[in-house]
Amino acid sequence: MSREALIFVGAMGEAPEMESGDTFGYRAGLTNDAAEAISEIERETGRSLEIRGVGAGRGASCVGIAVEVLESLATVGGAAAAVVETARLVRWAHHKIASSTGYRPMVSLGAAEHLAIADLIDRAPSEPYVFGSGDMCSNSPDPDFTGGDAFFVVLATDSELHHYHVTAYGEVFYIGVSPLVPSFMESPPPYWADGDSGEG
């Protein structure tokens, strides 16, 4: 359940032999379609993407390959611009890999957060931030990619909370809105705080 914006791009039979910090072995393990998608993302951003080994599956897990897309983005224009641009970059990269490979790639929790932010920005111009997120299936910090993952993402704006469900494959479902969580010190006491339960 990485908070980094990782997109799963393939599986390998076993981890390649390489020097510490070297990512060439993982890059060489990419399919032609995935490699071309990553090359196009790199051309668009003007930066080299980090390719890394990750776990895939539960139980009989294998070595997978994921691409970290956010480290390639230069954050300019202030924090709000960075939120908007990074969210849109993650969504674009996910779509680019999907269209090139012919399947929806799996995403990490961090990528799921950015996909939800990109959706909310399209719905209502805002400067959202992640209020809460996690794994809906087990609430465990399982770092492996698996098709059974399901994430919840709650985004906050100045006026309300927005609730999302994002699947392991980056499908974004907008659930709805709820009020901001009130500050205990600023909220008036409930009507029954004087001892009257309101019943009877």
CSV table of N, CA, C and O in Angstrom, one decimal, residues 28-75:
chain,number,residue,atom,x,y,z
A,28,ALA,N,14.8,-3.6,-18.6
A,28,ALA,CA,15.0,-4.6,-19.7
A,28,ALA,C,13.9,-5.6,-19.6
A,28,ALA,O,13.7,-6.3,-20.6
A,29,GLY,N,13.2,-5.8,-18.5
A,29,GLY,CA,12.2,-6.8,-18.4
A,29,GLY,C,10.8,-6.3,-18.9
A,29,GLY,O,9.9,-7.1,-18.9
A,30,LEU,N,10.7,-5.0,-19.3
A,30,LEU,CA,9.5,-4.5,-19.8
A,30,LEU,C,9.1,-5.1,-21.1
A,30,LEU,O,10.0,-5.4,-22.0
A,31,THR,N,7.8,-5.3,-21.4
A,31,THR,CA,7.3,-5.6,-22.7
A,31,THR,C,7.6,-4.5,-23.6
A,31,THR,O,7.7,-3.3,-23.2
A,32,ASN,N,7.5,-4.7,-24.9
A,32,ASN,CA,7.7,-3.6,-25.9
A,32,ASN,C,6.7,-2.5,-25.7
A,32,ASN,O,7.0,-1.3,-25.8
A,33,ASP,N,5.4,-2.9,-25.5
A,33,ASP,CA,4.3,-2.0,-25.4
A,33,ASP,C,4.5,-1.1,-24.1
A,33,ASP,O,4.3,0.1,-24.2
A,34,ALA,N,4.8,-1.7,-23.0
A,34,ALA,CA,5.0,-1.0,-21.8
A,34,ALA,C,6.3,-0.1,-21.9
A,34,ALA,O,6.2,1.1,-21.4
A,35,ALA,N,7.3,-0.6,-22.5
A,35,ALA,CA,8.5,0.3,-22.7
A,35,ALA,C,8.2,1.5,-23.5
A,35,ALA,O,8.7,2.6,-23.3
A,36,GLU,N,7.4,1.3,-24.6
A,36,GLU,CA,7.1,2.4,-25.5
A,36,GLU,C,6.2,3.5,-24.7
A,36,GLU,O,6.4,4.7,-24.9
A,37,ALA,N,5.3,3.0,-23.9
A,37,ALA,CA,4.5,3.9,-23.1
A,37,ALA,C,5.3,4.7,-22.1
A,37,ALA,O,5.2,5.9,-22.0
A,38,ILE,N,6.2,4.0,-21.5
A,38,ILE,CA,7.1,4.7,-20.5
A,38,ILE,C,8.0,5.7,-21.2
A,38,ILE,O,8.2,6.8,-20.8
A,39,SER,N,8.5,5.3,-22.4
A,39,SER,CA,9.3,6.3,-23.2
A,39,SER,C,8.6,7.5,-23.6
A,39,SER,O,9.1,8.6,-23.6
A,40,GLU,N,7.3,7.4,-23.9
A,40,GLU,CA,6.5,8.5,-24.3
A,40,GLU,C,6.2,9.4,-23.1
A,40,GLU,O,6.3,10.6,-23.2
A,41,ILE,N,6.0,8.8,-21.9
A,41,ILE,CA,5.8,9.6,-20.7
A,41,ILE,C,7.1,10.4,-20.4
A,41,ILE,O,7.1,11.5,-20.0
A,42,GLU,N,8.2,9.7,-20.6
A,42,GLU,CA,9.5,10.4,-20.3
A,42,GLU,C,9.8,11.5,-21.3
A,42,GLU,O,10.3,12.6,-20.9
A,43,ARG,N,9.4,11.3,-22.6
A,43,ARG,CA,9.5,12.4,-23.5
A,43,ARG,C,8.6,13.6,-23.2
A,43,ARG,O,9.0,14.7,-23.3
A,44,GLU,N,7.4,13.3,-22.7
A,44,GLU,CA,6.5,14.4,-22.4
A,44,GLU,C,7.0,15.1,-21.1
A,44,GLU,O,6.8,16.4,-21.1
A,45,THR,N,7.5,14.4,-20.1
A,45,THR,CA,7.9,15.1,-18.9
A,45,THR,C,9.3,15.6,-19.0
A,45,THR,O,9.7,16.5,-18.2
A,46,GLY,N,10.1,15.1,-19.9
A,46,GLY,CA,11.5,15.5,-20.0
A,46,GLY,C,12.4,14.9,-18.9
A,46,GLY,O,13.5,15.4,-18.7
A,47,ARG,N,11.9,13.9,-18.3
A,47,ARG,CA,12.7,13.2,-17.2
A,47,ARG,C,12.6,11.7,-17.3
A,47,ARG,O,11.7,11.2,-17.9
A,48,SER,N,13.6,11.1,-16.8
A,48,SER,CA,13.7,9.6,-16.8
A,48,SER,C,12.9,9.1,-15.6
A,48,SER,O,13.0,9.6,-14.5
A,49,LEU,N,12.0,8.1,-15.8
A,49,LEU,CA,11.2,7.6,-14.8
A,49,LEU,C,12.0,6.5,-14.0
A,49,LEU,O,12.8,5.7,-14.6
A,50,GLU,N,11.7,6.4,-12.7
A,50,GLU,CA,12.3,5.3,-11.9
A,50,GLU,C,11.5,4.0,-12.1
A,50,GLU,O,10.3,4.0,-11.9
A,51,ILE,N,12.2,3.0,-12.5
A,51,ILE,CA,11.6,1.6,-12.7
A,51,ILE,C,12.1,0.8,-11.5
A,51,ILE,O,13.3,0.7,-11.3
A,52,ARG,N,11.2,0.1,-10.8
A,52,ARG,CA,11.6,-0.6,-9.6
A,52,ARG,C,10.9,-2.0,-9.6
A,52,ARG,O,9.8,-2.2,-10.1
A,53,GLY,N,11.5,-2.9,-8.8
A,53,GLY,CA,10.9,-4.2,-8.6
A,53,GLY,C,9.9,-4.1,-7.4
A,53,GLY,O,10.2,-3.4,-6.4
A,54,VAL,N,8.8,-4.7,-7.5
A,54,VAL,CA,7.7,-4.8,-6.5
A,54,VAL,C,7.2,-6.2,-6.4
A,54,VAL,O,7.4,-7.0,-7.2
A,55,GLY,N,6.5,-6.4,-5.3
A,55,GLY,CA,5.8,-7.7,-5.1
A,55,GLY,C,4.5,-7.7,-5.8
A,55,GLY,O,3.8,-6.6,-5.9
A,56,ALA,N,4.1,-8.8,-6.4
A,56,ALA,CA,2.8,-8.9,-7.1
A,56,ALA,C,2.1,-10.2,-6.6
A,56,ALA,O,2.7,-11.2,-6.5
A,57,GLY,N,0.8,-10.1,-6.3
A,57,GLY,CA,0.0,-11.2,-5.9
A,57,GLY,C,0.1,-11.4,-4.4
A,57,GLY,O,0.9,-10.8,-3.7
A,58,ARG,N,-0.8,-12.3,-3.9
A,58,ARG,CA,-0.7,-12.7,-2.5
A,58,ARG,C,-0.5,-14.2,-2.4
A,58,ARG,O,-1.0,-14.9,-3.3
A,59,GLY,N,0.2,-14.6,-1.4
A,59,GLY,CA,0.5,-16.1,-1.4
A,59,GLY,C,1.6,-16.4,-2.3
A,59,GLY,O,2.8,-16.1,-2.0
A,60,ALA,N,1.4,-17.0,-3.4
A,60,ALA,CA,2.4,-17.3,-4.4
A,60,ALA,C,2.8,-16.0,-5.2
A,60,ALA,O,2.4,-15.8,-6.3
A,61,SER,N,3.5,-15.1,-4.5
A,61,SER,CA,3.8,-13.8,-5.2
A,61,SER,C,4.9,-13.9,-6.1
A,61,SER,O,5.7,-14.8,-6.1
A,62,CYS,N,5.0,-12.9,-7.0
A,62,CYS,CA,6.1,-12.9,-8.0
A,62,CYS,C,6.7,-11.5,-8.0
A,62,CYS,O,6.2,-10.6,-7.3
A,63,VAL,N,7.8,-11.3,-8.7
A,63,VAL,CA,8.4,-10.0,-8.8
A,63,VAL,C,7.8,-9.3,-9.9
A,63,VAL,O,7.6,-9.8,-11.0
A,64,GLY,N,7.3,-8.1,-9.6
A,64,GLY,CA,6.7,-7.2,-10.6
A,64,GLY,C,7.5,-6.0,-10.9
A,64,GLY,O,8.5,-5.7,-10.2
A,65,ILE,N,7.1,-5.2,-11.9
A,65,ILE,CA,7.8,-4.0,-12.3
A,65,ILE,C,6.8,-2.8,-12.2
A,65,ILE,O,5.7,-2.9,-12.7
A,66,ALA,N,7.2,-1.8,-11.5
A,66,ALA,CA,6.3,-0.6,-11.4
A,66,ALA,C,7.1,0.6,-11.7
A,66,ALA,O,8.4,0.7,-11.6
A,67,VAL,N,6.4,1.6,-12.2
A,67,VAL,CA,7.0,2.9,-12.6
A,67,VAL,C,6.5,4.0,-11.6
A,67,VAL,O,5.3,4.0,-11.3
A,68,GLU,N,7.5,4.7,-11.1
A,68,GLU,CA,7.1,5.9,-10.2
A,68,GLU,C,7.0,7.1,-11.1
A,68,GLU,O,8.0,7.5,-11.8
A,69,VAL,N,5.8,7.7,-11.2
A,69,VAL,CA,5.6,8.8,-12.2
A,69,VAL,C,5.8,10.2,-11.6
A,69,VAL,O,6.1,11.1,-12.4
A,70,LEU,N,5.7,10.4,-10.3
A,70,LEU,CA,5.7,11.7,-9.8
A,70,LEU,C,7.1,12.4,-9.7
A,70,LEU,O,7.2,13.6,-9.8
A,71,GLU,N,8.1,11.6,-9.5
A,71,GLU,CA,9.4,12.1,-9.3
A,71,GLU,C,9.9,12.8,-10.6
A,71,GLU,O,10.9,13.6,-10.6
A,72,SER,N,9.2,12.6,-11.7
A,72,SER,CA,9.6,13.2,-13.0
A,72,SER,C,9.0,14.6,-13.2
A,72,SER,O,9.4,15.2,-14.1
A,73,LEU,N,8.1,15.0,-12.3
A,73,LEU,CA,7.5,16.3,-12.5
A,73,LEU,C,8.1,17.4,-11.7
A,73,LEU,O,8.3,17.3,-10.5
A,74,ALA,N,8.5,18.4,-12.4
A,74,ALA,CA,9.0,19.6,-11.7
A,74,ALA,C,7.8,20.4,-11.1
A,74,ALA,O,6.9,20.8,-11.9
A,75,THR,N,7.7,20.6,-9.8
A,75,THR,CA,6.6,21.3,-9.2
A,75,THR,C,6.8,22.8,-9.3
A,75,THR,O,7.6,23.3,-8.5
